[in-house]
Amino acid sequence: MSMMNNFHRESTKLLQHLPLPKPSSLIYGNNQPWWCQILDPNGEIVTKWNQIFLVTSLIALFVDPLFFYLPNIRAESCMYTDFALAIIVILVRSIVDLFSALQILMKFRTSYVATSSRVFGKGELVRDPRKIVIRYLKTDFVIDLAAALPLPQFVVYLAMPLVRTHTRSAAHTNHAISLVIILQYVPRLVVIFPLNSRIVKNTGVVAKTAWSGAAYNLLLYMLASHVLGAAWYLMSVERHFSCWKQQCRKEQHGRTPCSIQYFDCLHFPDARTVAWLNSTKVYRNCNARIKSTDFDFGMFADAFKDQVTSADFVDKYFYCLWWGLKNLSSYGQGLNTTTYVIETIFSSLICLMGLVFFSLLIGNMQTYLQSMSARLEEWRIRRRDTEEWMRHRQLPPDLQDRIRRFVQYKWLATKGVEEEDILQSLPLDLRRQIQSHLCLSLVRRVPFFSQMDDQLLDAICERLVSSLNTKDTYIVREGDPVNEMLFIIRGQLESSTTNGGRSGFFNSITLKPGDFCGEELLTWALMPASNVNLPASTRTVKSITEVEAFALRSEDLKFVANQFKRLHSKKLQHAFRYYSHQWRTWGACYMQAAWRRWKRRKLADELARQESLYYMQWPEDEDEYADKQESKASENAQQLGATILASKFAANTRRGAAQKVTFVEPNDSSLRLPQIFKPDEPDFS
């Protein structure tokens, strides 16, 4: 325990020079310094560190097999160790081991969830440093320490002087390094699996996108091929060295006896080695390219036929990677093995690894790639079901085309995502912020809403729902109950009315982005004693193009009107009257009727003025005056009749024009059209 305390004090001094982390990932208590705090296992710091350590662990799994490439055979005559490659690999391995040491340090300062508190919720975190240290020492400390020890560096550091002083041969050095790598590779693999599960537990996935998930699984498969190819190369060198030793035993009692040291390149300039080379048959009998040789190399023959063992590092590495990938994908079916036990076990291991890893690769990549087209497949199935249903119900062709256009338009607008389901699963505060982000800027484009304050707009945005309508779709018909207000974002609508179906009256307007329809619902919602029955629509609304809009349902509008009294202000009353097309139509009709009355009074005054002028001009002859007066009266009567007939004709020709209300006002009361009524006045008091 004292050693652990010393280790903790040293690590504390080291952490003092690190940048200050975000406080949200720490568990504070008793106003202690940040480096003495206990980390939250689900916090941001631990989550980011786990992802970084996963990458470094994969790099470590990639670096360790590179030690298998250290033994080399020079011109098929002697063996040596590539210490230049060893130095590079040791440097990379030492950097990776630093992350393993930091992982141990992080675990000593990371809290854990008590087992007894996992009955409900996330559980209770244990923050006692002593309990954390004891638990870690009892569970994962031994494995983490075994994975973090720099054993290959230590072996190479000791082996290099021994080899150079001829105390140990290159074969002994290669055996020691290979044994250490194989023994330490197991705990490094064991560390990966719980680390991967912790990342999935905290974040849900290892890779955030489908393509990155597929690439991650492919990387693991390539890593297995890399390990397999490196092991095959090491066993090929060992197999070649075994052939040399076997043939060397046969020449022990000759004129120039064979020695194992002759196969070390450091002894090659020796005079005895040169004399032995002139008389030995070891290299001829161990040549894999000669078919008459007695030694069967089995699955390792390709390494000598293609001169892999004497090639440069880059060439031999990619050749071995290709060999591992080929045999792992084919389950080792093309391998020609011998009765050598190690070779047989290695071949069986290749078959099992190929079966497992290839199945995992195909299954995981299929899962990730199918997740990219899952929505498309759902839409395709739904569209197929819709086609079958339309054929089964024998719908008319034009109605089928409208249904197909709507399904296609909804897919292009939403990509198959049900926004309502996603929003309903979130907390209320998040729903408000999302709706405000999505709708507020669009709602402000509606002139009527631009008069409201932010709090009222947030309440309205919270209850807005998206509405999609294809071309030639009737939103509402005249006389039907209005159950929602529609605020246009994109597209155009045609709004028309016949004033209750009365003959001789027609008004049509075009609603564009920024306009709204269904204003009768707002009048109904602002009534203090509005009944349950919804108001009837005074207009027929039909989509001219594809329309994207936000809809405010009746119950939501009623709730907003009751909760926010600012909706009853005179300012909003005037804004509502100004932008309401129903009020605009009534105002236009009122102004047109007033103008016609003024024109009629003006015409009557003009006729009276002209008649009075004629009375003022008295001629000398009364008979002549009477004749002129009689003829003038007949002319005025004819002009007045012609004026009335022209008024009738002009009114009939203008009847039904868009965005204009036409009135016919003949003298005959039986032909008089009823006036358009003023819309209901909301109670803004």
XYZ file of C-alpha atoms in Angstrom:
685
model
C 0.000 0.000 0.000
C 2.898 2.362 0.703
C 4.225 1.731 -2.802
C 0.790 2.593 -4.152
C 0.709 5.834 -2.159
C 4.116 6.819 -3.531
C 2.879 6.048 -7.023
C -0.184 8.184 -6.381
C 1.893 11.155 -5.153
C 4.124 10.990 -8.193
C 1.146 10.819 -10.521
C -0.402 13.806 -8.718
C 2.712 15.875 -9.424
C 2.506 14.839 -13.072
C -1.146 15.779 -13.332
C -0.440 19.275 -12.029
C 1.092 20.174 -15.386
C -1.885 18.935 -17.391
C -4.603 21.359 -18.629
C -7.702 21.796 -16.501
C -10.548 19.523 -17.631
C -14.173 20.499 -17.848
C -15.877 20.491 -14.453
C -18.948 18.657 -15.788
C -17.017 15.376 -16.001
C -15.746 15.495 -12.416
C -17.319 14.746 -9.067
C -16.518 17.602 -6.729
C -16.487 17.477 -3.004
C -15.019 19.305 -0.036
C -13.477 22.001 -2.315
C -10.503 19.788 -3.168
C -8.119 20.592 -6.074
C -9.228 19.256 -9.442
C -6.393 16.741 -9.653
C -7.622 15.102 -6.440
C -11.165 14.675 -7.704
C -12.754 11.370 -8.637
C -13.781 11.039 -12.289
C -17.299 10.131 -13.355
C -17.255 6.883 -15.431
C -20.058 8.260 -17.613
C -18.566 11.756 -17.873
C -17.154 13.466 -20.914
C -13.500 13.071 -19.926
C -13.710 9.314 -19.323
C -15.740 8.784 -22.498
C -13.227 10.676 -24.641
C -10.338 8.899 -22.966
C -11.887 5.477 -23.606
C -12.161 6.280 -27.296
C -8.536 7.464 -27.414
C -7.318 4.427 -25.517
C -9.258 2.133 -27.860
C -7.345 3.599 -30.805
C -4.010 3.225 -29.040
C -4.863 -0.360 -28.058
C -5.556 -1.202 -31.694
C -2.234 0.399 -32.625
C -0.538 -1.744 -29.974
C -2.128 -4.867 -31.430
C -0.766 -3.806 -34.807
C 2.747 -2.962 -33.555
C 3.425 -6.136 -31.548
C 3.396 -8.555 -34.548
C 6.037 -6.384 -36.210
C 8.551 -7.955 -33.812
C 8.015 -11.213 -35.750
C 9.718 -9.607 -38.758
C 13.010 -9.068 -36.890
C 14.641 -12.420 -37.922
C 15.957 -12.450 -41.493
C 17.799 -14.948 -43.673
C 20.591 -13.520 -45.787
C 20.960 -15.209 -49.173
C 19.630 -18.430 -47.614
C 22.954 -18.955 -45.861
C 22.727 -17.346 -42.417
C 20.286 -15.760 -39.977
C 20.489 -12.322 -38.424
C 18.264 -9.918 -36.432
C 17.199 -6.610 -37.960
C 18.017 -4.276 -35.058
C 17.258 -1.144 -37.112
C 13.647 -2.285 -37.429
C 13.689 -3.292 -33.772
C 14.609 0.240 -32.665
C 11.760 1.795 -34.689
C 9.223 -0.713 -33.386
C 10.439 -0.244 -29.799
C 10.001 3.534 -30.019
C 6.425 3.184 -31.265
C 5.708 0.498 -28.698
C 7.061 2.694 -25.886
C 4.739 5.552 -26.872
C 1.781 3.181 -26.868
C 2.794 1.818 -23.464
C 2.572 5.337 -22.044
C -1.135 5.343 -22.826
C -1.476 2.006 -21.057
C 0.188 3.495 -17.975
C -2.172 6.483 -18.110
C -5.097 4.064 -18.370
C -4.022 2.456 -15.089
C -3.757 5.904 -13.511
C -7.223 6.851 -14.778
C -8.778 3.727 -13.313
C -7.323 4.520 -9.896
C -9.217 7.848 -9.991
C -12.471 6.715 -11.643
C -15.520 5.944 -9.542
C -17.758 2.936 -10.111
C -21.424 2.111 -9.676
C -22.293 0.098 -6.581
C -23.842 -3.255 -7.470
C -26.535 -2.948 -4.825
C -27.769 0.385 -6.253
C -28.469 -0.807 -9.805
C -32.073 -1.714 -9.056
C -33.348 1.606 -10.403
C -31.764 4.218 -12.675
C -28.062 4.620 -13.275
C -27.142 3.562 -9.774
C -25.119 5.266 -7.071
C -21.462 6.121 -7.667
C -18.864 5.039 -5.122
C -16.553 8.029 -4.562
C -14.337 6.723 -1.804
C -10.736 6.605 -3.171
C -9.799 3.714 -0.910
C -12.702 1.562 -2.088
C -11.917 2.428 -5.699
C -8.272 1.351 -5.331
C -9.184 -1.892 -3.548
C -11.784 -2.799 -6.140
C -9.432 -2.084 -9.043
C -6.590 -4.101 -7.497
C -8.953 -7.056 -7.105
C -10.376 -6.948 -10.629
C -8.542 -5.515 -13.649
C -5.228 -4.317 -12.290
C -3.262 -7.504 -13.014
C -4.429 -7.678 -16.638
C -3.828 -3.979 -17.240
C -0.371 -4.207 -15.699
C 0.536 -7.262 -17.793
C -0.594 -5.435 -20.929
C 1.344 -2.276 -20.044
C 4.717 -3.839 -19.111
C 7.479 -3.020 -21.656
C 8.645 -6.624 -21.935
C 9.669 -6.595 -25.646
C 11.752 -3.473 -25.087
C 13.437 -5.110 -22.119
C 14.223 -8.315 -24.035
C 15.625 -6.460 -27.039
C 17.641 -4.157 -24.796
C 19.254 -7.173 -23.118
C 19.581 -9.267 -26.274
C 21.385 -6.733 -28.454
C 24.622 -6.675 -26.380
C 24.552 -10.472 -25.983
C 24.219 -11.059 -29.700
C 26.956 -8.604 -30.549
C 29.327 -10.231 -28.044
C 28.527 -13.719 -29.456
C 27.112 -14.831 -26.097
C 23.720 -15.624 -27.631
C 22.857 -16.412 -31.231
C 20.216 -14.654 -33.301
C 17.988 -17.736 -33.071
C 17.900 -17.548 -29.271
C 17.099 -13.845 -29.433
C 14.254 -14.388 -31.888
C 12.823 -17.174 -29.734
C 12.852 -14.974 -26.626
C 11.222 -11.988 -28.361
C 8.560 -14.151 -30.009
C 7.686 -15.841 -26.744
C 7.297 -12.522 -24.927
C 5.133 -11.060 -27.724
C 2.854 -14.102 -27.764
C 2.461 -14.111 -23.990
C 1.719 -10.380 -23.786
C -0.624 -10.364 -26.758
C -3.238 -12.251 -24.746
C -3.768 -9.580 -22.019
C -3.765 -6.877 -24.688
C -6.638 -8.665 -26.406
C -8.428 -9.112 -23.096
C -8.226 -5.359 -22.435
C -9.945 -4.555 -25.750
C -13.249 -6.363 -25.094
C -14.340 -4.651 -21.824
C -13.124 -1.328 -23.204
C -15.294 -1.768 -26.284
C -18.297 -2.720 -24.148
C -17.842 0.357 -21.931
C -17.826 2.630 -24.959
C -20.996 1.005 -26.270
C -22.609 1.283 -22.835
C -21.843 4.999 -22.487
C -22.361 6.226 -26.046
C -24.506 3.470 -27.574
C -22.157 2.765 -30.506
C -18.444 2.555 -31.224
C -18.810 4.254 -34.607
C -21.312 7.083 -35.019
C -21.961 6.585 -38.740
C -22.690 3.498 -40.798
C -19.630 3.907 -43.015
C -17.301 4.346 -40.043
C -18.811 1.250 -38.417
C -18.216 -0.794 -41.562
C -14.660 0.550 -41.792
C -14.065 -0.336 -38.117
C -15.077 -3.965 -38.674
C -13.006 -4.160 -41.845
C -10.035 -2.780 -39.888
C -10.408 -5.544 -37.298
C -10.456 -8.122 -40.085
C -7.317 -6.633 -41.625
C -5.684 -6.652 -38.196
C -6.367 -10.385 -37.882
C -4.843 -10.905 -41.349
C -1.809 -8.854 -40.304
C -1.265 -10.992 -37.173
C -1.736 -14.189 -39.143
C 0.739 -13.141 -41.851
C 3.374 -12.100 -39.300
C 3.031 -15.415 -37.451
C 3.349 -17.320 -40.751
C 6.573 -15.435 -41.562
C 8.090 -16.191 -38.148
C 7.189 -19.868 -38.419
C 8.657 -19.964 -41.935
C 12.009 -18.710 -40.617
C 11.865 -21.184 -37.763
C 11.024 -24.002 -40.178
C 14.006 -23.115 -42.330
C 16.241 -23.021 -39.259
C 14.894 -26.456 -38.204
C 15.949 -27.866 -41.579
C 19.437 -26.449 -41.080
C 19.729 -28.055 -37.632
C 18.482 -31.413 -38.937
C 20.977 -31.468 -41.771
C 23.717 -30.172 -39.486
C 23.333 -33.198 -37.160
C 24.079 -35.485 -40.097
C 27.441 -33.754 -40.634
C 28.652 -33.879 -37.026
C 31.193 -36.660 -37.703
C 32.602 -35.477 -41.017
C 35.981 -34.062 -41.886
C 34.646 -30.511 -41.173
C 31.962 -31.012 -38.521
C 28.938 -28.730 -38.645
C 28.082 -26.293 -35.842
C 24.883 -24.292 -35.167
C 26.956 -21.133 -34.869
C 27.784 -21.342 -38.567
C 24.187 -20.300 -39.344
C 24.636 -16.988 -37.539
C 25.686 -14.133 -39.814
C 27.971 -12.758 -37.107
C 30.219 -15.865 -37.473
C 30.192 -15.784 -41.231
C 33.631 -14.207 -41.835
C 35.260 -16.884 -39.644
C 37.831 -19.154 -41.382
C 36.231 -22.334 -40.038
C 32.872 -21.204 -41.380
C 34.368 -20.639 -44.827
C 36.002 -24.074 -44.776
C 32.751 -25.688 -43.743
C 30.839 -23.905 -46.520
C 33.116 -25.440 -49.159
C 32.226 -28.980 -48.114
C 28.690 -28.859 -46.645
C 25.461 -29.987 -48.350
C 23.136 -28.369 -45.790
C 22.062 -25.465 -47.980
C 21.431 -27.736 -50.974
C 19.299 -30.123 -48.956
C 17.331 -27.245 -47.398
C 16.576 -25.459 -50.657
C 12.784 -25.345 -51.061
C 13.046 -24.568 -54.785
C 14.630 -27.983 -55.409
C 11.984 -30.715 -55.604
C 14.425 -33.545 -54.805
C 15.073 -32.283 -51.300
C 14.225 -34.627 -48.438
C 12.815 -31.930 -46.145
C 9.136 -31.034 -46.658
C 8.453 -27.375 -45.915
C 4.677 -27.765 -46.279
C 2.707 -24.535 -46.038
C 5.927 -22.527 -45.544
C 7.466 -23.420 -48.925
C 6.093 -20.244 -50.575
C 8.170 -18.082 -48.233
C 11.378 -19.565 -49.688
C 10.248 -19.998 -53.265
C 9.307 -16.312 -53.441
C 12.361 -15.283 -51.338
C 10.211 -13.577 -48.730
C 12.634 -14.215 -45.861
C 15.440 -12.293 -47.600
C 13.333 -9.447 -49.048
C 13.086 -5.894 -47.776
C 10.717 -5.128 -44.935
C 8.055 -3.384 -47.025
C 7.978 -6.181 -49.599
C 7.828 -8.984 -47.060
C 5.203 -7.172 -44.955
C 2.694 -6.726 -47.778
C 3.326 -10.242 -49.027
C 2.606 -11.655 -45.570
C -0.470 -9.434 -45.219
C -1.775 -10.733 -48.544
C -1.059 -14.317 -47.478
C -2.969 -13.875 -44.218
C -5.904 -12.141 -45.916
C -6.115 -14.798 -48.625
C -6.077 -17.781 -46.271
C -8.326 -16.134 -43.683
C -10.961 -15.415 -46.341
C -10.730 -18.928 -47.849
C -10.611 -20.680 -44.439
C -7.154 -22.091 -45.297
C -8.461 -24.335 -48.077
C -5.386 -23.805 -50.283
C -2.822 -24.812 -47.624
C -0.611 -27.876 -48.188
C 0.386 -29.057 -44.730
C 2.689 -31.818 -43.521
C 2.519 -34.055 -40.461
C 4.445 -31.470 -38.473
C 2.330 -30.898 -35.340
C 2.817 -27.138 -35.057
C 2.018 -26.711 -38.729
C -1.153 -28.761 -38.388
C -2.297 -26.805 -35.332
C -1.571 -23.518 -37.099
C -3.591 -24.626 -40.141
C -6.526 -25.640 -37.944
C -6.352 -22.289 -36.188
C -6.470 -20.515 -39.561
C -9.634 -22.436 -40.490
C -11.368 -21.574 -37.214
C -10.284 -17.935 -37.261
C -11.335 -17.560 -40.889
C -14.778 -18.991 -40.163
C -15.358 -16.776 -37.119
C -13.829 -13.538 -38.370
C -15.313 -13.734 -41.851
C -18.778 -14.413 -40.409
C -18.420 -11.470 -38.031
C -17.177 -9.222 -40.825
C -20.047 -10.058 -43.163
C -22.655 -9.875 -40.403
C -21.469 -6.579 -38.920
C -20.880 -4.872 -42.246
C -24.284 -6.006 -43.458
C -25.854 -4.587 -40.309
C -24.108 -1.242 -40.684
C -24.773 -0.937 -44.396
C -28.398 -2.019 -44.068
C -28.923 0.675 -41.447
C -28.134 3.226 -44.154
C -30.998 1.999 -46.349
C -33.397 0.925 -43.591
C -35.669 3.931 -44.101
C -35.620 3.437 -47.857
C -36.570 -0.210 -47.450
C -39.426 0.693 -45.084
C -40.695 3.257 -47.565
C -40.474 0.746 -50.398
C -42.496 -1.800 -48.416
C -45.068 0.827 -47.434
C -45.381 1.930 -51.040
C -45.857 -1.663 -52.179
C -48.579 -2.159 -49.550
C -50.248 1.045 -50.708
C -50.271 -0.149 -54.327
C -51.776 -3.490 -53.338
C -54.421 -1.765 -51.224
C -55.387 0.613 -54.057
C -55.734 -2.272 -56.490
C -57.748 -4.274 -53.964
C -60.137 -1.361 -53.349
C -60.314 -0.557 -57.096
C -59.654 3.142 -56.659
C -59.971 5.396 -59.732
C -56.739 6.040 -61.652
C -56.720 9.793 -60.917
C -57.132 9.133 -57.199
C -54.326 6.588 -57.315
C -52.051 9.149 -58.968
C -52.799 11.661 -56.234
C -51.994 9.096 -53.543
C -48.718 8.207 -55.256
C -47.748 11.891 -55.512
C -48.453 12.409 -51.829
C -46.413 9.372 -50.763
C -43.507 10.470 -52.974
C -43.685 14.065 -51.758
C -43.780 13.010 -48.109
C -40.695 10.833 -48.621
C -38.778 13.694 -50.246
C -39.740 16.043 -47.416
C -39.170 13.773 -44.393
C -37.006 10.842 -45.680
C -39.283 8.469 -43.792
C -38.550 9.981 -40.357
C -41.556 10.378 -38.074
C -40.764 13.668 -36.403
C -43.699 13.493 -34.019
C -42.498 10.211 -32.519
C -39.005 11.617 -31.991
C -40.279 14.816 -30.376
C -42.718 13.049 -28.084
C -39.933 10.886 -26.670
C -37.935 13.957 -25.563
C -38.413 16.053 -22.407
C -40.613 19.137 -22.546
C -37.748 21.636 -22.418
C -35.934 19.953 -25.311
C -39.134 19.854 -27.343
C -39.597 23.584 -26.826
C -36.053 24.395 -27.898
C -36.259 22.146 -30.965
C -39.619 23.548 -32.049
C -38.344 27.075 -31.505
C -35.259 26.338 -33.606
C -37.285 24.760 -36.405
C -40.327 27.021 -36.478
C -39.526 30.422 -34.978
C -37.755 31.920 -37.991
C -40.445 30.569 -40.315
C -43.301 31.710 -38.097
C -41.860 35.229 -37.970
C -42.274 35.355 -41.738
C -46.042 35.343 -41.189
C -46.943 39.046 -40.817
C -49.650 38.337 -38.236
C -47.169 36.539 -35.962
C -44.551 39.272 -36.306
C -46.690 41.425 -33.990
C -46.337 38.947 -31.081
C -43.652 38.748 -28.406
C -41.187 35.867 -27.987
C -43.031 34.121 -25.157
C -46.253 33.935 -27.121
C -44.398 32.800 -30.235
C -42.641 30.043 -28.260
C -46.000 28.802 -27.007
C -47.342 28.741 -30.556
C -44.201 27.093 -31.986
C -44.419 24.383 -29.340
C -47.807 23.317 -30.721
C -47.207 23.692 -34.437
C -47.132 20.517 -36.532
C -45.892 20.122 -40.088
C -48.413 19.747 -42.876
C -47.652 18.500 -46.391
C -50.123 18.788 -49.260
C -49.724 17.858 -52.910
C -51.143 19.673 -55.894
C -54.962 19.857 -56.297
C -55.615 18.879 -52.689
C -58.584 20.475 -50.934
C -57.460 21.694 -47.534
C -60.976 22.682 -46.462
C -64.263 23.236 -48.282
C -66.743 26.030 -47.753
C -69.174 25.064 -45.032
C -66.990 22.355 -43.488
C -65.835 22.752 -39.869
C -62.402 24.353 -39.497
C -60.157 22.285 -37.230
C -56.791 23.964 -37.852
C -55.117 27.162 -38.965
C -52.587 26.737 -41.751
C -49.497 28.971 -42.092
C -47.871 28.629 -45.500
C -44.113 28.168 -45.704
C -43.727 27.056 -49.324
C -46.174 26.752 -52.192
C -49.435 28.463 -53.147
C -53.075 27.957 -52.220
C -56.286 29.126 -53.895
C -58.907 30.489 -51.473
C -62.365 31.102 -52.926
C -65.868 31.768 -51.604
C -69.425 31.999 -52.941
C -70.817 33.575 -49.753
C -72.702 30.481 -48.741
C -73.465 29.253 -52.255
C -75.513 32.277 -53.315
C -75.784 32.856 -57.022
C -74.032 35.801 -58.562
C -71.235 35.976 -56.010
C -67.686 34.634 -56.365
C -64.390 35.746 -54.825
C -60.985 34.087 -55.345
C -57.520 34.946 -54.052
C -54.097 33.289 -54.077
C -52.346 32.577 -50.783
C -48.550 32.682 -50.924
C -45.730 31.992 -48.414
C -46.367 34.115 -45.341
C -50.177 33.986 -45.661
C -52.519 31.917 -43.542
C -55.999 30.437 -43.803
C -58.576 29.213 -41.311
C -58.827 32.535 -39.474
C -62.366 31.617 -38.433
C -60.728 29.350 -35.877
C -58.948 32.273 -34.235
C -62.237 34.147 -33.941
C -63.769 31.055 -32.364
C -60.855 30.594 -29.950
C -60.959 34.234 -28.771
C -64.630 34.028 -27.861
C -64.925 33.891 -24.044
C -67.834 31.445 -24.176
C -67.111 29.495 -27.343
C -69.037 26.275 -27.634
C -67.699 22.863 -28.494
C -68.787 23.074 -32.119
C -66.053 24.258 -34.452
C -66.732 27.215 -36.757
C -67.747 26.609 -40.349
C -65.363 27.616 -43.101
C -66.400 30.568 -45.229
C -63.945 29.701 -48.013
C -62.759 26.758 -50.066
C -58.976 26.315 -49.914
C -57.223 24.247 -52.577
C -53.508 23.744 -53.203
C -52.205 25.023 -56.526
C -48.715 23.559 -56.065
C -47.017 21.334 -53.487
C -47.453 23.103 -50.164
C -45.390 22.893 -46.995
C -47.006 24.565 -44.016
C -47.353 24.562 -40.256
C -50.732 23.701 -38.785
C -52.118 24.914 -35.461
C -54.939 22.657 -34.301
C -58.115 23.947 -32.696
C -57.445 22.591 -29.215
C -53.909 24.010 -29.227
C -55.093 27.423 -30.397
C -57.805 27.431 -27.728
C -55.206 26.615 -25.076
C -52.898 29.440 -26.204
C -55.797 31.906 -26.315
C -56.850 31.013 -22.768
C -53.350 31.018 -21.293
C -51.963 34.164 -22.929
C -54.208 37.195 -22.550
C -51.858 39.240 -24.743
C -53.538 37.536 -27.668
C -56.601 39.698 -26.839
C -54.832 43.036 -27.383
C -56.146 45.719 -29.731
C -52.850 45.696 -31.628
C -53.285 42.048 -32.572
C -56.936 42.745 -33.370
C -56.000 45.300 -36.000
C -53.204 43.061 -37.325
C -55.643 40.159 -37.596
C -58.187 42.284 -39.483
C -55.511 43.630 -41.812
C -54.024 40.264 -42.803
C -57.258 38.223 -42.739
C -58.525 37.640 -46.269
C -62.036 37.170 -44.941
C -61.980 40.682 -43.493
C -60.287 41.999 -46.608
C -63.071 40.590 -48.779
C -65.753 42.136 -46.573
C -63.915 45.460 -46.552
C -63.565 45.405 -50.330
C -67.282 44.685 -50.696
C -68.175 47.459 -48.243
C -65.980 49.972 -50.053
C -67.319 48.947 -53.459
C -70.917 49.322 -52.313
C -70.167 52.731 -50.792
C -68.455 53.836 -53.982
C -71.430 52.773 -56.082
C -73.819 54.650 -53.799
C -71.652 57.730 -54.126
C -71.558 57.412 -57.902
C -75.347 57.055 -57.986
C -75.858 60.139 -55.822
C -73.364 62.068 -57.910
C -75.213 61.144 -61.131
C -78.539 62.202 -59.620
C -77.115 65.538 -58.464
C -75.643 66.158 -61.887
C -78.978 65.481 -63.578
C -80.763 67.766 -61.144
C -78.237 70.545 -61.707
C -78.578 70.321 -65.484
C -82.386 70.348 -65.190
C -82.348 73.492 -63.048
C -80.189 75.241 -65.638
C -82.802 74.565 -68.270
C -85.553 76.082 -66.112
C -83.540 79.256 -65.690
C -83.460 79.902 -69.482
C -87.051 81.323 -70.250
C -87.748 81.843 -73.975
C -90.068 84.623 -75.262
C -92.470 82.218 -76.913
C -94.186 79.973 -74.319
C -95.325 77.479 -76.940
C -91.777 77.129 -78.212
C -90.552 76.686 -74.622
C -93.085 73.927 -73.926
C -92.080 72.049 -77.053
C -88.377 72.236 -76.133
C -89.061 71.180 -72.543
C -91.037 68.162 -73.677
C -88.355 67.051 -76.109
C -85.644 67.554 -73.446
C -87.512 65.413 -70.920
C -87.815 62.599 -73.430
C -84.082 62.787 -74.174
C -83.203 62.678 -70.438
C -85.428 59.659 -69.944
C -83.720 57.893 -72.815
C -80.257 58.746 -71.418
C -81.192 57.508 -67.931
C -82.500 54.228 -69.349
C -79.350 53.776 -71.434
C -77.220 54.446 -68.352
C -79.067 51.798 -66.336
C -78.804 49.238 -69.151
C -75.068 49.941 -69.540
C -74.641 49.492 -65.793
C -76.355 46.124 -65.977
C -74.236 44.974 -68.902
C -70.943 46.069 -67.300
C -71.831 44.386 -64.012
C -72.690 41.104 -65.717
C -69.435 41.080 -67.688
C -67.340 41.637 -64.555
C -69.114 38.984 -62.512
C -66.862 36.130 -61.376
C -63.545 38.024 -61.834
C -60.774 36.882 -59.451
C -60.106 38.912 -56.327
C -63.039 41.208 -56.958
C -66.639 41.197 -55.663
C -69.241 42.328 -58.219
C -72.599 43.887 -57.345
C -75.596 44.426 -59.630
C -77.942 47.141 -58.434
C -80.880 47.430 -60.836
C -83.900 49.543 -60.095
C -86.035 46.451 -59.889
C -85.907 45.212 -56.283
C -86.604 41.631 -57.352
C -83.135 41.410 -59.017
C -81.172 42.865 -56.068
C -78.428 40.528 -54.722
C -78.032 40.065 -50.954
C -75.040 41.830 -49.427
C -72.028 39.938 -47.966
C -72.179 39.880 -44.201
C -69.507 41.277 -41.928
C -67.357 38.550 -40.277
C -67.886 37.766 -36.640
C -66.129 40.240 -34.396
C -63.757 38.524 -31.872
C -64.085 39.545 -28.263
C -60.793 41.380 -27.687
C -61.945 42.936 -24.429
